[in-house]
């Protein structure tokens, strides 16, 4: 188990006021919690930029009445079967489907999958979730 370390930070009062406002709006109980989250986010960002093995998700919404599109989405996913851990499909309404696929692998593969899905005509929304395997964070 890791031990807790304390350190001091010098910051000008204007920046600190803005930061305190920022963390209040996000319901942090104290500055330490907020700073820990920001540190983890920076490390995850670094993980993605260094092309490590990462975990993440790709979420998208599309019109399932466009049959060709649904087939294209599936074909692309099968091309990345080694990368995709899980896929969930939700019928949002009569027309719209929401899918989220969970991935674990190389950043370049995740980016390639994301780019191919995004390029399909008829995908109404798509976003990528940059998560982490957690290995680089204690
Ligand atoms: Ni559906």
JSON list of N, CA, C and O and ligand atoms in Angstrom, two decimals, residues 62 64 89-92 96-98, ligand 1:
[
{"chain": "A", "resi": 62, "resn": "UNK", "atom": "N", "xyz": [-26.52, 6.26, -33.94]},
{"chain": "A", "resi": 62, "resn": "UNK", "atom": "CA", "xyz": [-26.79, 6.19, -35.39]},
{"chain": "A", "resi": 62, "resn": "UNK", "atom": "C", "xyz": [-28.22, 5.76, -35.63]},
{"chain": "A", "resi": 62, "resn": "UNK", "atom": "O", "xyz": [-28.91, 5.28, -34.73]},
{"chain": "A", "resi": 64, "resn": "UNK", "atom": "N", "xyz": [-30.66, 3.27, -37.09]},
{"chain": "A", "resi": 64, "resn": "UNK", "atom": "CA", "xyz": [-30.58, 1.86, -37.48]},
{"chain": "A", "resi": 64, "resn": "UNK", "atom": "C", "xyz": [-31.46, 1.54, -38.69]},
{"chain": "A", "resi": 64, "resn": "UNK", "atom": "O", "xyz": [-31.40, 0.44, -39.25]},
{"chain": "A", "resi": 89, "resn": "UNK", "atom": "N", "xyz": [-25.33, -2.38, -26.95]},
{"chain": "A", "resi": 89, "resn": "UNK", "atom": "CA", "xyz": [-26.26, -1.72, -27.87]},
{"chain": "A", "resi": 89, "resn": "UNK", "atom": "C", "xyz": [-27.53, -1.38, -27.10]},
{"chain": "A", "resi": 89, "resn": "UNK", "atom": "O", "xyz": [-28.08, -2.23, -26.41]},
{"chain": "A", "resi": 90, "resn": "UNK", "atom": "N", "xyz": [-27.97, -0.14, -27.25]},
{"chain": "A", "resi": 90, "resn": "UNK", "atom": "CA", "xyz": [-29.22, 0.28, -26.61]},
{"chain": "A", "resi": 90, "resn": "UNK", "atom": "C", "xyz": [-30.11, 0.89, -27.69]},
{"chain": "A", "resi": 90, "resn": "UNK", "atom": "O", "xyz": [-29.66, 1.72, -28.49]},
{"chain": "A", "resi": 91, "resn": "UNK", "atom": "N", "xyz": [-31.39, 0.49, -27.72]},
{"chain": "A", "resi": 91, "resn": "UNK", "atom": "CA", "xyz": [-32.35, 1.08, -28.65]},
{"chain": "A", "resi": 91, "resn": "UNK", "atom": "C", "xyz": [-32.90, 2.34, -27.99]},
{"chain": "A", "resi": 91, "resn": "UNK", "atom": "O", "xyz": [-33.74, 2.26, -27.09]},
{"chain": "A", "resi": 92, "resn": "UNK", "atom": "N", "xyz": [-32.44, 3.49, -28.41]},
{"chain": "A", "resi": 92, "resn": "UNK", "atom": "CA", "xyz": [-32.85, 4.74, -27.77]},
{"chain": "A", "resi": 92, "resn": "UNK", "atom": "C", "xyz": [-34.31, 5.06, -28.04]},
{"chain": "A", "resi": 92, "resn": "UNK", "atom": "O", "xyz": [-35.04, 5.52, -27.17]},
{"chain": "A", "resi": 96, "resn": "UNK", "atom": "N", "xyz": [-33.25, 5.55, -33.37]},
{"chain": "A", "resi": 96, "resn": "UNK", "atom": "CA", "xyz": [-31.86, 5.75, -32.96]},
{"chain": "A", "resi": 96, "resn": "UNK", "atom": "C", "xyz": [-31.32, 4.64, -32.08]},
{"chain": "A", "resi": 96, "resn": "UNK", "atom": "O", "xyz": [-31.99, 4.21, -31.14]},
{"chain": "A", "resi": 97, "resn": "UNK", "atom": "N", "xyz": [-30.10, 4.25, -32.38]},
{"chain": "A", "resi": 97, "resn": "UNK", "atom": "CA", "xyz": [-29.39, 3.28, -31.56]},
{"chain": "A", "resi": 97, "resn": "UNK", "atom": "C", "xyz": [-28.16, 3.95, -30.94]},
{"chain": "A", "resi": 97, "resn": "UNK", "atom": "O", "xyz": [-27.54, 4.80, -31.58]},
{"chain": "A", "resi": 98, "resn": "UNK", "atom": "N", "xyz": [-27.87, 3.54, -29.73]},
{"chain": "A", "resi": 98, "resn": "UNK", "atom": "CA", "xyz": [-26.67, 4.02, -29.03]},
{"chain": "A", "resi": 98, "resn": "UNK", "atom": "C", "xyz": [-25.81, 2.80, -28.75]},
{"chain": "A", "resi": 98, "resn": "UNK", "atom": "O", "xyz": [-26.30, 1.81, -28.22]},
{"chain": "B", "resi": 1, "resn": "LIG", "atom": "NI1", "xyz": [-31.04, -0.50, -31.68]}
]
